[in-house]
Coordinates of C-alpha atoms (C1' of nucleotides) in Angstrom, one line a residue:
Chain R
X233 CA 40.6 187.4 106.4
X234 CA 38.4 190.7 106.3
X235 CA 37.3 193.1 103.8
X236 CA 38.8 196.0 104.7
X237 CA 41.9 194.4 103.8
X238 CA 39.9 192.8 100.4
X239 CA 39.0 196.0 99.7
X240 CA 42.1 198.1 100.5
X241 CA 44.5 195.7 98.2
X242 CA 41.5 195.7 94.9
X243 CA 42.4 199.8 95.3
X244 CA 45.9 199.8 95.8
X245 CA 46.0 197.4 93.0
X246 CA 43.7 199.9 90.9
X247 CA 45.1 203.1 92.0
X248 CA 48.9 201.9 92.7
X249 CA 49.5 202.5 95.4
X250 CA 51.2 201.1 98.8
X251 CA 48.4 198.4 99.9
X252 CA 48.8 199.5 103.7
X253 CA 48.5 203.4 103.4
X254 CA 45.3 202.7 102.2
X255 CA 44.0 200.2 104.3
X256 CA 44.7 203.5 107.5
X257 CA 43.0 205.3 105.0
X258 CA 39.6 203.4 104.4
X259 CA 37.2 204.5 106.8
X260 CA 33.5 203.9 107.9
X261 CA 30.8 206.0 106.7
X262 CA 28.5 207.4 109.3
X263 CA 25.1 206.3 108.0
X264 CA 24.4 202.7 106.0
X265 CA 23.1 203.8 103.3
X266 CA 26.9 206.3 102.3
X267 CA 27.6 202.1 102.3
X268 CA 30.0 199.9 104.3
X269 CA 33.1 201.4 103.6
X270 CA 34.7 204.1 102.7
X271 CA 37.8 205.4 100.7
X272 CA 38.6 208.7 100.4
X273 CA 40.5 210.4 97.2
X274 CA 41.1 213.9 99.2
X275 CA 44.7 212.8 100.1
X276 CA 45.4 211.8 96.3
X277 CA 44.4 215.0 95.0
X278 CA 48.1 216.4 95.5
X279 CA 50.2 213.1 93.7
X280 CA 48.0 212.0 91.5
X281 CA 47.4 216.3 90.4
X282 CA 43.7 215.8 89.6
X283 CA 40.3 216.6 91.1
X284 CA 39.4 214.3 94.2
X285 CA 36.3 213.1 92.7
X286 CA 37.8 212.5 89.2
X287 CA 39.7 210.7 91.0
X288 CA 37.3 208.5 92.4
X289 CA 35.0 208.0 89.8
X290 CA 38.3 207.3 87.7
X291 CA 38.7 204.2 90.4
X292 CA 34.8 203.3 90.8
X293 CA 35.3 202.3 86.9
X294 CA 39.6 200.3 87.0
X295 CA 38.3 198.7 90.3
X296 CA 37.6 194.6 90.8
X297 CA 34.0 194.4 91.3
X298 CA 34.1 190.9 92.6
X299 CA 32.8 189.9 96.3
X300 CA 31.5 193.8 96.5
X301 CA 27.8 194.8 95.7
X302 CA 28.5 197.6 93.6
X303 CA 30.3 200.9 94.2
X304 CA 29.3 204.0 93.9
X305 CA 30.9 207.7 94.0
X306 CA 29.8 210.9 96.5
X307 CA 32.4 213.9 96.1
X308 CA 35.8 213.0 96.0
X309 CA 34.4 209.3 98.4
X310 CA 34.5 206.4 96.5
X311 CA 31.8 204.2 99.2
X312 CA 32.5 199.9 98.4
X313 CA 28.1 197.4 99.1
X314 CA 30.1 194.5 100.2
X315 CA 28.3 191.1 98.6
X316 CA 25.3 191.0 101.7
X317 CA 24.9 187.2 101.6
X318 CA 28.9 186.2 101.2
X319 CA 29.9 188.3 103.4
X320 CA 27.6 187.7 106.7
X321 CA 28.0 183.5 105.2
X322 CA 31.8 184.0 106.4
X323 CA 30.7 186.0 109.1
X324 CA 28.0 184.0 111.1
X325 CA 29.9 180.4 109.5
X326 CA 33.8 181.9 111.4
X327 CA 31.7 183.1 115.2
X328 CA 30.2 179.7 114.8
X329 CA 32.9 177.8 114.6
X330 CA 35.1 179.4 116.9
X331 CA 32.1 179.2 119.4
X332 CA 34.2 180.7 122.7
X333 CA 37.4 182.1 121.2
X334 CA 35.9 184.3 118.3
X335 CA 37.3 187.1 118.5
X336 CA 40.8 186.3 120.2
X337 CA 44.1 186.3 118.3
X338 CA 47.4 185.4 119.0
X339 CA 49.4 188.7 118.3
X340 CA 50.8 187.9 121.6
X341 CA 52.3 185.0 121.3
X342 CA 55.2 184.4 123.6
X343 CA 54.8 187.8 124.9
X344 CA 54.9 188.2 128.7
X345 CA 52.9 191.1 129.9
X346 CA 52.9 192.3 133.9
X347 CA 50.0 194.4 135.3
X348 CA 50.1 195.8 138.4
X349 CA 46.3 196.7 139.3
X350 CA 44.1 196.5 142.8
X351 CA 46.9 197.4 145.4
X352 CA 44.6 198.0 148.6
X353 CA 46.2 199.1 151.4
X354 CA 46.4 197.2 154.4
X355 CA 44.6 197.3 157.6
X356 CA 41.9 200.0 155.5
X357 CA 39.2 199.8 154.4
X358 CA 38.6 198.6 150.8
X359 CA 36.0 201.3 149.4
X360 CA 34.8 202.1 146.6
X361 CA 36.5 204.0 144.5
X362 CA 39.6 200.6 144.9
X363 CA 37.1 199.9 142.3
X364 CA 38.2 201.3 139.3
X365 CA 41.4 200.5 139.3
X366 CA 40.4 197.2 140.1
X367 CA 37.6 196.7 137.4
X368 CA 39.9 198.7 134.5
X369 CA 43.1 195.9 135.6
X370 CA 41.0 193.5 135.1
X371 CA 40.0 193.6 132.4
X372 CA 43.2 194.9 130.6
X373 CA 44.3 191.4 132.0
X374 CA 41.1 189.4 130.3
X375 CA 41.6 191.6 126.7
X376 CA 45.3 190.7 126.8
X377 CA 45.3 187.1 127.7
X378 CA 42.8 186.9 124.5
X379 CA 44.9 187.7 122.4
X380 CA 47.6 185.1 123.6
X381 CA 49.2 187.7 125.6
X382 CA 51.5 185.7 128.6
X383 CA 49.8 187.8 131.3
X384 CA 50.1 188.2 134.9
X385 CA 48.6 190.4 137.4
X386 CA 49.9 191.4 141.0
X387 CA 48.4 192.7 143.6
X388 CA 51.1 194.5 145.1
X389 CA 49.5 195.3 147.4
X390 CA 50.6 198.6 150.3
X391 CA 51.5 195.9 153.3
X392 CA 55.1 198.8 154.1
X393 CA 55.5 202.0 155.4
X394 CA 55.3 205.0 157.7
X395 CA 51.3 204.0 158.3
X396 CA 52.5 201.4 159.7
X397 CA 54.2 202.6 162.5
X398 CA 51.3 204.4 162.4
X399 CA 49.0 201.6 163.3
X400 CA 51.1 200.1 165.7
X401 CA 51.3 202.8 167.0
X402 CA 47.5 202.8 167.7
X403 CA 47.3 199.4 168.0
X404 CA 49.8 199.2 171.4
X405 CA 46.5 202.7 172.9
X406 CA 43.8 202.5 172.0
X407 CA 42.8 198.3 170.4
X408 CA 40.0 196.6 171.4
X409 CA 41.0 192.9 170.7
X410 CA 37.2 191.8 170.4
X411 CA 36.1 194.6 168.0
X412 CA 39.0 193.7 165.7
X413 CA 37.8 190.0 165.6
X414 CA 34.4 190.8 164.4
X415 CA 35.5 193.3 162.4
X416 CA 38.9 193.5 161.4
X417 CA 39.5 196.6 158.9
X418 CA 36.6 198.8 161.3
X419 CA 38.5 199.0 164.2
X420 CA 41.6 199.2 162.7
X421 CA 40.4 202.5 160.6
X422 CA 38.5 203.0 163.5
X423 CA 42.1 202.8 165.6
X424 CA 43.7 204.8 162.6
X425 CA 41.3 207.6 162.2
X426 CA 42.1 208.1 166.2
X427 CA 46.0 207.9 165.5
X428 CA 45.5 210.7 163.2
X429 CA 42.7 212.8 166.1
X430 CA 45.5 212.5 168.8
X431 CA 48.3 213.4 166.6
X432 CA 47.4 216.8 165.8
X433 CA 46.9 217.0 169.5
X434 CA 50.0 215.8 170.5
X435 CA 52.8 215.4 167.6
X436 CA 54.9 213.4 169.5
X437 CA 53.1 210.5 167.9
X438 CA 54.4 210.6 164.4
X439 CA 57.8 210.6 166.4
X440 CA 57.2 207.6 168.1
X441 CA 54.6 206.2 164.9
X442 CA 58.2 206.9 162.8
X443 CA 60.2 204.5 165.2
X444 CA 58.3 202.0 164.9
X445 CA 58.7 202.0 161.3
X446 CA 62.1 201.8 161.5
X447 CA 61.3 199.0 164.6
X448 CA 59.8 197.0 161.6
X449 CA 62.3 197.7 158.7
X450 CA 64.8 196.4 160.8
X451 CA 63.0 193.2 162.0
X452 CA 62.3 193.9 165.3
X453 CA 60.0 191.0 166.9
X454 CA 57.1 193.4 168.8
X455 CA 56.8 195.2 165.1
X456 CA 57.1 192.4 163.0
X457 CA 54.3 190.0 165.1
X458 CA 52.1 192.7 164.6
X459 CA 52.6 193.9 161.4
X460 CA 51.5 189.6 160.2
X461 CA 48.2 189.5 162.7
X462 CA 47.1 193.1 159.9
X463 CA 48.2 191.6 157.2
X464 CA 46.8 188.5 158.0
X465 CA 42.9 190.1 158.5
X466 CA 43.3 192.4 156.4
X467 CA 43.9 189.8 153.2
X468 CA 40.6 187.7 154.8
X469 CA 39.1 190.9 153.6
X470 CA 39.9 191.7 150.5
X471 CA 40.0 188.6 149.0
X472 CA 35.9 187.7 150.4
X473 CA 35.5 190.6 147.9
X474 CA 37.6 189.2 145.2
X475 CA 36.5 186.4 145.3
X476 CA 33.5 187.7 144.4
X477 CA 34.6 189.5 141.5
X478 CA 35.5 186.3 140.9
X479 CA 39.4 187.8 140.4
X480 CA 42.0 186.0 141.1
X481 CA 46.1 187.9 140.6
X482 CA 49.1 185.5 140.5
X483 CA 51.5 187.6 142.6
X484 CA 50.3 188.7 146.0
X485 CA 54.2 190.2 146.1
X486 CA 53.6 193.5 148.3
X487 CA 55.5 196.8 149.0
X488 CA 56.8 194.3 151.7
X489 CA 58.4 191.8 149.0
X490 CA 60.6 194.8 148.7
X491 CA 62.3 195.3 151.4
X492 CA 65.2 193.0 151.6
X493 CA 65.7 194.4 147.1
X494 CA 66.5 197.7 148.4
X495 CA 69.8 198.1 149.7
X496 CA 70.8 196.4 145.9
X497 CA 68.3 199.1 144.4
X498 CA 70.3 202.0 145.8
X499 CA 74.0 201.1 146.4
X500 CA 73.0 200.7 142.2
X501 CA 72.3 204.0 142.2
X502 CA 75.2 205.2 143.8
X503 CA 77.3 203.3 142.2
X504 CA 75.2 205.1 139.0
X505 CA 77.1 208.5 140.7
X506 CA 72.7 209.5 140.3
X507 CA 72.4 209.6 144.1
X508 CA 73.1 212.8 145.9
X509 CA 72.6 214.9 149.0
X510 CA 69.7 217.4 149.4
X511 CA 68.4 218.1 152.5
X512 CA 69.2 215.3 154.3
X513 CA 67.7 212.9 151.8
X514 CA 68.9 211.3 149.0
X515 CA 67.5 211.7 145.5
X516 CA 68.1 211.6 141.9
X517 CA 68.5 214.8 140.8
X518 CA 65.2 214.9 137.8
X519 CA 65.4 218.5 136.8
X520 CA 66.7 218.3 133.3
X521 CA 64.0 216.3 132.7
X522 CA 61.7 219.6 134.2
X523 CA 60.5 217.1 137.0
X524 CA 61.0 217.1 140.8
X525 CA 63.5 215.1 142.1
X526 CA 62.7 211.0 143.0
X527 CA 63.8 210.4 147.0
X528 CA 65.6 207.1 147.1
X529 CA 66.2 207.2 150.9
X530 CA 64.8 209.8 154.1
X531 CA 66.5 211.9 155.7
X532 CA 65.9 208.6 158.8
X533 CA 66.7 206.8 156.4
X534 CA 64.2 204.5 155.6
X535 CA 63.1 204.0 152.5
X536 CA 59.9 205.1 150.4
X537 CA 57.5 204.6 147.7
X538 CA 59.8 205.6 144.5
X539 CA 62.7 203.3 146.1
X540 CA 60.2 200.2 146.4
X541 CA 59.0 200.8 142.8
X542 CA 62.4 201.3 141.3
X543 CA 62.9 197.5 143.3
X544 CA 59.2 196.1 141.8
X545 CA 60.3 197.3 138.7
X546 CA 63.5 196.1 138.3
X547 CA 62.7 192.6 140.4
X548 CA 59.6 192.1 137.8
X549 CA 61.8 192.3 134.8
X550 CA 63.8 190.1 136.3
X551 CA 61.1 187.7 136.9
X552 CA 59.3 187.3 134.1
X553 CA 60.8 189.4 130.9
X554 CA 58.3 191.7 130.3
X555 CA 57.1 193.3 126.9
X556 CA 55.0 196.0 129.3
X557 CA 55.0 196.3 132.7
X558 CA 51.7 197.9 133.0
X559 CA 50.2 200.3 136.7
X560 CA 46.7 201.0 137.2
X561 CA 47.1 203.7 139.0
X562 CA 45.1 206.6 139.3
X563 CA 46.3 209.9 137.2
X564 CA 46.9 211.7 140.7
X565 CA 50.1 209.7 141.2
X566 CA 50.9 210.5 137.6
X567 CA 54.9 212.8 138.1
X568 CA 55.5 209.3 140.7
X569 CA 55.7 207.4 137.6
X570 CA 57.1 210.4 135.7
X571 CA 59.6 209.8 138.0
X572 CA 60.4 206.3 138.2
X573 CA 60.4 205.9 135.0
X574 CA 62.8 208.5 133.8
X575 CA 64.8 207.1 136.4
X576 CA 65.0 203.7 135.8
X577 CA 65.6 205.1 132.2
X578 CA 68.7 207.3 134.0
X579 CA 69.7 203.7 135.8
X580 CA 70.2 203.1 132.0
X581 CA 67.5 200.3 131.0
X582 CA 65.9 200.9 127.8
X583 CA 63.1 198.8 128.9
X584 CA 61.9 201.5 131.0
X585 CA 60.1 203.0 127.8
X586 CA 57.9 199.5 127.5
X587 CA 56.8 200.9 131.5
X588 CA 53.5 201.9 131.5
X589 CA 50.9 204.2 133.9
X590 CA 47.4 203.5 133.6
X591 CA 45.7 206.1 135.1
X592 CA 42.5 206.6 135.9
X593 CA 39.7 209.7 137.5
X594 CA 39.1 208.9 141.0
X595 CA 35.8 208.9 142.2
X596 CA 33.9 211.5 144.5
X597 CA 30.9 212.2 145.9
X598 CA 29.3 215.6 145.0
X599 CA 29.9 216.9 148.7
X600 CA 31.4 215.2 150.3
X601 CA 35.6 214.7 149.9
X602 CA 36.5 210.6 150.8
X603 CA 38.5 210.5 153.4
X604 CA 40.1 207.4 155.2
X605 CA 42.0 209.7 157.7
X606 CA 38.5 210.6 158.8
X607 CA 36.7 207.3 158.1
X608 CA 34.5 208.9 156.0
X609 CA 34.2 206.1 153.7
X610 CA 31.9 204.1 151.8
X611 CA 32.8 200.2 151.3
X612 CA 32.8 198.5 148.1
X613 CA 31.3 195.9 149.1
X614 CA 28.2 197.8 150.8
X615 CA 27.9 199.6 147.1
X616 CA 28.6 195.5 145.5
X617 CA 25.6 194.3 148.3
X618 CA 23.4 196.8 147.3
X619 CA 23.3 196.0 143.5
X620 CA 22.5 192.8 143.9
X621 CA 19.6 193.5 146.5
X622 CA 18.4 195.6 143.1
X623 CA 18.8 193.1 140.6
X624 CA 16.9 191.0 143.6
X625 CA 14.0 193.4 143.6
X626 CA 13.5 194.1 139.8
X627 CA 13.9 189.7 139.6
X628 CA 10.9 190.2 141.8
X629 CA 9.4 192.5 139.6
X630 CA 10.0 191.7 136.4
X631 CA 10.5 187.5 136.9
X632 CA 8.8 186.2 140.5
X633 CA 8.7 182.7 138.6
X634 CA 12.5 183.1 137.5
X635 CA 14.8 180.6 139.1
X636 CA 18.0 180.9 141.0
X637 CA 16.9 184.3 141.5
X638 CA 19.1 184.6 144.4
X639 CA 23.0 183.3 142.1
X640 CA 21.3 185.7 138.1
X641 CA 21.0 188.3 141.1
X642 CA 24.3 188.2 141.7
X643 CA 25.4 188.0 138.3
X644 CA 23.3 191.1 137.1
X645 CA 23.8 193.6 140.5
X646 CA 27.7 192.7 139.9
X647 CA 27.5 192.9 136.8
X648 CA 26.0 196.4 136.8
X649 CA 28.7 197.7 138.7
X650 CA 31.8 197.0 136.6
X651 CA 30.4 197.9 133.9
X652 CA 29.2 201.2 135.3
X653 CA 32.9 201.6 135.8
X654 CA 34.0 200.3 132.3
X655 CA 31.7 202.4 130.2
X656 CA 33.6 205.6 130.0
X657 CA 37.2 207.0 129.1
X658 CA 39.2 205.8 131.9
X659 CA 40.6 209.0 132.2
X660 CA 37.3 211.7 133.6
X661 CA 36.0 210.9 136.7
X662 CA 33.2 209.6 138.4
X663 CA 30.9 211.2 140.7
X664 CA 30.0 208.6 143.1
X665 CA 25.8 208.0 142.8
X666 CA 24.2 205.1 144.2
X667 CA 21.3 205.5 141.5
X668 CA 23.9 205.7 138.6
X669 CA 26.2 203.1 139.4
X670 CA 23.3 200.7 139.5
X671 CA 21.0 201.8 136.5
X672 CA 19.6 199.0 135.2
X673 CA 18.2 200.8 131.7
X674 CA 19.3 202.0 129.2
X675 CA 23.8 201.3 128.1
X676 CA 24.1 199.3 130.6
X677 CA 24.9 195.9 132.0
X678 CA 21.9 194.5 133.3
X679 CA 20.6 196.0 128.9
X680 CA 23.8 193.7 127.8
X681 CA 22.2 191.0 129.8
X682 CA 19.5 191.0 129.0
X683 CA 19.5 190.8 125.6
X684 CA 21.3 187.9 126.0
X685 CA 19.4 186.5 127.6
X686 CA 16.3 187.0 125.2
X687 CA 19.3 185.5 122.7
X688 CA 19.6 182.4 124.2
X689 CA 15.6 182.1 124.6
X690 CA 14.8 181.7 121.1
X691 CA 17.9 179.8 120.6
X692 CA 15.8 177.6 123.8
X693 CA 12.9 177.4 121.2
X694 CA 14.6 176.7 119.0
X695 CA 16.1 173.9 120.2
X696 CA 12.9 172.6 121.1
X697 CA 11.3 172.3 117.8
X698 CA 14.7 170.7 116.8
X699 CA 14.7 173.0 113.6
X700 CA 17.0 171.4 111.1
X701 CA 16.8 173.3 107.2
X702 CA 20.1 174.9 106.7
X703 CA 20.6 178.4 106.7
X704 CA 20.2 179.9 103.1
X705 CA 22.0 182.8 103.9
X706 CA 21.5 185.4 100.8
X707 CA 17.8 186.2 102.5
X708 CA 19.6 187.7 105.4
X709 CA 19.3 191.4 103.9
X710 CA 17.1 193.7 105.2
X711 CA 19.1 196.6 107.1
X712 CA 18.8 195.5 110.7
X713 CA 20.0 192.1 110.1
X714 CA 22.9 193.2 108.1
X715 CA 24.3 196.3 110.8
X716 CA 24.2 193.4 113.0
X717 CA 26.6 191.0 111.0
X718 CA 28.9 194.0 110.1
X719 CA 29.3 195.3 113.8
X720 CA 30.0 190.6 115.6
X721 CA 32.8 191.5 112.3
X722 CA 34.5 193.7 114.2
X723 CA 35.3 192.5 117.4
X724 CA 38.1 191.7 117.3
X725 CA 39.4 195.1 115.7
X726 CA 37.6 197.2 119.1
X727 CA 39.8 194.4 121.3
X728 CA 42.7 195.8 119.5
X729 CA 42.0 199.0 119.7
X730 CA 41.0 199.4 123.9
X731 CA 44.9 197.2 123.7
X732 CA 46.2 199.6 121.9
X733 CA 44.9 202.6 123.9
X734 CA 44.9 200.4 127.1
X735 CA 40.8 201.0 127.9
X736 CA 38.0 198.1 128.9
X737 CA 35.4 201.3 128.0
X738 CA 36.4 200.6 124.2
X739 CA 35.6 196.7 124.1
X740 CA 32.7 198.1 126.7
X741 CA 31.0 200.3 124.3
X742 CA 31.2 197.6 121.3
X743 CA 29.2 195.5 124.1
X744 CA 26.7 198.0 123.8
X745 CA 26.4 198.0 120.2
X746 CA 25.9 195.2 119.9
X747 CA 23.6 195.0 121.8
X748 CA 21.7 197.1 120.7
X749 CA 21.9 196.3 117.1
X750 CA 20.2 192.7 118.2
X751 CA 17.2 193.9 120.1
X752 CA 16.5 196.5 117.0
X753 CA 17.2 192.7 114.5
X754 CA 14.5 191.0 117.6
X755 CA 11.8 193.5 117.9
X756 CA 11.6 193.7 113.4
X757 CA 12.0 190.4 112.5
X758 CA 10.1 187.6 113.2
X759 CA 12.6 184.6 113.9
X760 CA 11.2 181.7 115.5
X761 CA 7.4 182.6 113.4
X762 CA 9.5 183.2 110.3
X763 CA 8.1 180.9 107.3
X764 CA 10.9 181.2 105.1
X765 CA 12.7 178.3 106.3
X766 CA 15.9 179.4 105.0
X767 CA 15.5 182.3 106.2
X768 CA 14.5 181.0 109.6
X769 CA 17.3 179.0 109.8
X770 CA 20.1 182.2 109.1
X771 CA 18.0 184.6 111.3
X772 CA 19.1 181.9 114.5
X773 CA 22.8 181.2 113.1
X774 CA 22.6 185.0 112.9
X775 CA 21.5 185.2 116.9
X776 CA 23.6 182.1 118.2
X777 CA 26.5 184.1 116.6
X778 CA 25.4 187.6 118.9
X779 CA 25.4 185.0 122.5
X780 CA 28.8 184.8 121.6
X781 CA 30.2 187.7 120.8
X782 CA 28.3 189.4 124.5
X783 CA 29.4 186.0 126.4
X784 CA 32.5 186.4 125.2
X785 CA 32.7 190.4 125.0
X786 CA 31.2 190.3 128.4
X787 CA 33.7 188.2 129.6
X788 CA 36.8 190.4 128.9
X789 CA 35.3 192.9 131.2
X790 CA 35.0 190.1 134.5
X791 CA 31.3 190.4 133.6
X792 CA 29.6 186.9 133.9
X793 CA 27.0 185.5 131.7
X794 CA 23.0 184.7 132.8
X795 CA 21.1 182.5 130.1
X796 CA 17.6 184.0 131.9
X797 CA 16.6 186.7 133.7
Chain J
rG213 C1' 53.7 229.9 140.0
rC214 C1' 54.9 224.9 137.1
rG215 C1' 53.3 220.7 135.0
rC216 C1' 49.3 217.4 133.8
rC217 C1' 44.1 215.7 132.9
rU218 C1' 39.4 217.7 131.8
rU219 C1' 35.5 221.3 129.1
rU220 C1' 29.8 218.1 123.2
rA221 C1' 22.3 218.3 124.2
rG222 C1' 18.5 219.9 130.9
rC223 C1' 21.6 215.5 133.1
rU224 C1' 25.5 211.6 132.4
rC225 C1' 28.8 210.6 128.4
rA226 C1' 30.8 209.1 123.2
rG227 C1' 32.5 211.0 118.0
rU228 C1' 36.6 204.3 114.3
rU229 C1' 43.5 209.5 115.1
rG230 C1' 41.6 215.5 110.0
rG231 C1' 36.6 213.6 106.3
rA232 C1' 30.7 213.8 104.4
rU233 C1' 24.2 216.8 107.4
rA234 C1' 27.6 216.1 116.0
rG235 C1' 25.5 210.6 118.1
rA236 C1' 23.6 207.8 122.4
rG237 C1' 21.1 207.1 127.1
rC238 C1' 18.6 209.0 131.4
rA239 C1' 14.8 213.1 131.7
rA240 C1' 9.6 215.2 129.4
rC241 C1' 5.5 213.6 125.9
rG242 C1' 3.5 210.3 122.2
rG243 C1' 3.3 205.1 120.6
rC244 C1' 3.7 199.4 119.9
rC245 C1' 3.3 193.5 124.4
rU246 C1' -4.1 187.3 121.3
rU247 C1' 4.0 186.6 117.8
rC248 C1' 10.1 184.9 120.4
rU249 C1' 11.6 188.0 127.7
rA250 C1' 9.1 195.3 128.0
rA251 C1' 15.8 194.7 132.5
rG252 C1' 12.7 195.8 125.2
rC253 C1' 11.6 198.5 120.6
rC254 C1' 9.8 202.8 118.3
rG255 C1' 8.5 208.2 117.6
rU256 C1' 9.6 213.7 118.8
rG257 C1' 12.4 218.4 120.7
rU258 C1' 17.5 220.9 122.7
rG259 C1' 23.8 222.0 120.1
rU260 C1' 27.8 229.6 119.9
rC261 C1' 31.3 220.9 120.4
rG262 C1' 34.1 226.5 127.3
rG263 C1' 35.8 231.5 124.5
rG264 C1' 39.4 233.9 120.9
rA265 C1' 43.2 233.0 116.8
rG266 C1' 45.8 230.0 112.7
rU267 C1' 47.4 225.5 110.0
rU268 C1' 44.0 223.0 104.4
rC269 C1' 40.8 221.2 99.8
rG270 C1' 38.3 220.9 105.3
rA271 C1' 38.7 220.8 112.5
rA272 C1' 34.4 218.0 118.0
rU273 C1' 40.3 216.3 116.5
rC274 C1' 46.0 219.1 115.7
rU275 C1' 49.1 224.4 116.9
rC276 C1' 48.8 228.8 120.4
rU277 C1' 46.0 231.9 123.7
rC278 C1' 42.7 232.6 127.1
rA279 C1' 38.8 230.4 130.6
rA280 C1' 36.8 227.3 133.8
rG281 C1' 36.6 222.7 137.0
rG282 C1' 40.0 218.1 138.7
rC283 C1' 44.8 215.9 140.4
rG284 C1' 50.3 217.3 141.4
rC285 C1' 54.9 219.6 142.7
rA286 C1' 60.9 216.5 148.8
rC287 C1' 61.2 213.0 152.9
rC288 C1' 53.1 210.0 152.8
rA289 C1' 51.1 205.9 149.2

RNA sequence: GCGCCUUUAGCUCAGUUGGAUAGAGCAACGGCCUUCUAAGCCGUGUGUCGGGAGUUCGAAUCUCUCAAGGCGCACCA
């Protein structure tokens, strides 16, 4: 039960209009002095053949004012001021009753969503760019789960493809087993880079690599063994990072998993007369969709990523019967996904429309380019450790007597990094800069965590006082208090909007707003020293309600709160 | 050349689906700790919303066009 629909109902009755249409028009005024909700009457002018301000005037007289403080008209706007006491009471009591599940809903019950995210390439470093897909995917997983959707997190490991031919060729020639034991990814990266250097001088190496990959696909023992070894050591390193970020997957079915499922796809394409030969390759023609063809089999008969993605999509539909099938992959691959989805549609799969590519901008560097082939990368682990180190340093400066500093530093440091990655519109590029990503001031992860810690500190002290008067919500009358209450009330709306747009940053921004409103309230309204017992209790319950919203909100981003910092 | 994305304050970015005087953070300057954690709060200043045209009561938001930057355009993923 929310106020927006109550107000929509009142307007609908007074104006004799459809409730849903009215609700869509209701907006929140730019400034609180203008009201809590507003109904613009401009569009009604045509229907009623009257000036908007007249319509607003007439409606304001006809409307049922119960539960409202007052209704004002300004020009063509009808502005509603809700009854603060009953609104605050309703919101706060709901939060305190629902606690850890406040903001959650069941709208996704019975619907399964597969989310393909993170998906690093085996044998390559997990660098700062990989956190985009990892953080966004993990957050969407949590956001969708909170609304009842059954999520399946899939780490579509890049553990197949001609790059393995290159790696095997490089391994046979230049590997240092001792280094591989100590720092596997670094050694694999070194020989991979060396391969590209050598291949420039001797192009025949490329042919050898292709042959190795062909052998791997055909199951030759030597290649399979080396591939498994490379995969094992890589996964160990990836898991260290996933553990650090507390990210789990339901499936690690990567590209290799679909190796034996591609023939069926090729066969099906043939049967449906979609496959044509072009320049020696087998492709699906997409001319009528104004796209280049989707390559299914290369001229040498080997598979390609589009083949695997087709097999994977079909497998996921069969296995999970998804409601939505989400791919959290960089924007640079949008054409590829368009091609794959269109091909699925051509195969007669209507559910192709439920496949969604959630793209994001790339991580860039101000001066240099990030290139795995040149070995020019910043490891994600180094960034995370730097964040933790800086958080530790901040603790030593600001709160040296804090207990379990390392644990707090870890949560704050990681929180700062994740928060930065989830703060802006995902389609924006990130220009990599340690100081920007690890900032602790202003609209940042630590700012929100700090707000939470302050709130918890007050609640701990209140506990000691054994405070027991019942709250008098009619006393919560200041603008700071009411603005915070209104924000807390709109948590679920923010979550639903972020689902609609596949955009975690909407939740991130919402939490920033809550923390800001809380800090304002905190600075202006005395809580523990408040002499009016009823007001004190009401303020304490508002503080407690805020802690649940911040905690639940950060959880949706994959960020932990700290009780003290 | 074609397609997609981006362009809002000195910098980094929001902008509730077309609404009221376009907002935050950072940076700069000034204030607030004998009272709940100063990683905080308050105050001060800055705008051809990339340019132009159109659609209408009303445009940062929709359409067209031009420009700048990024990405992609067949056997890498």
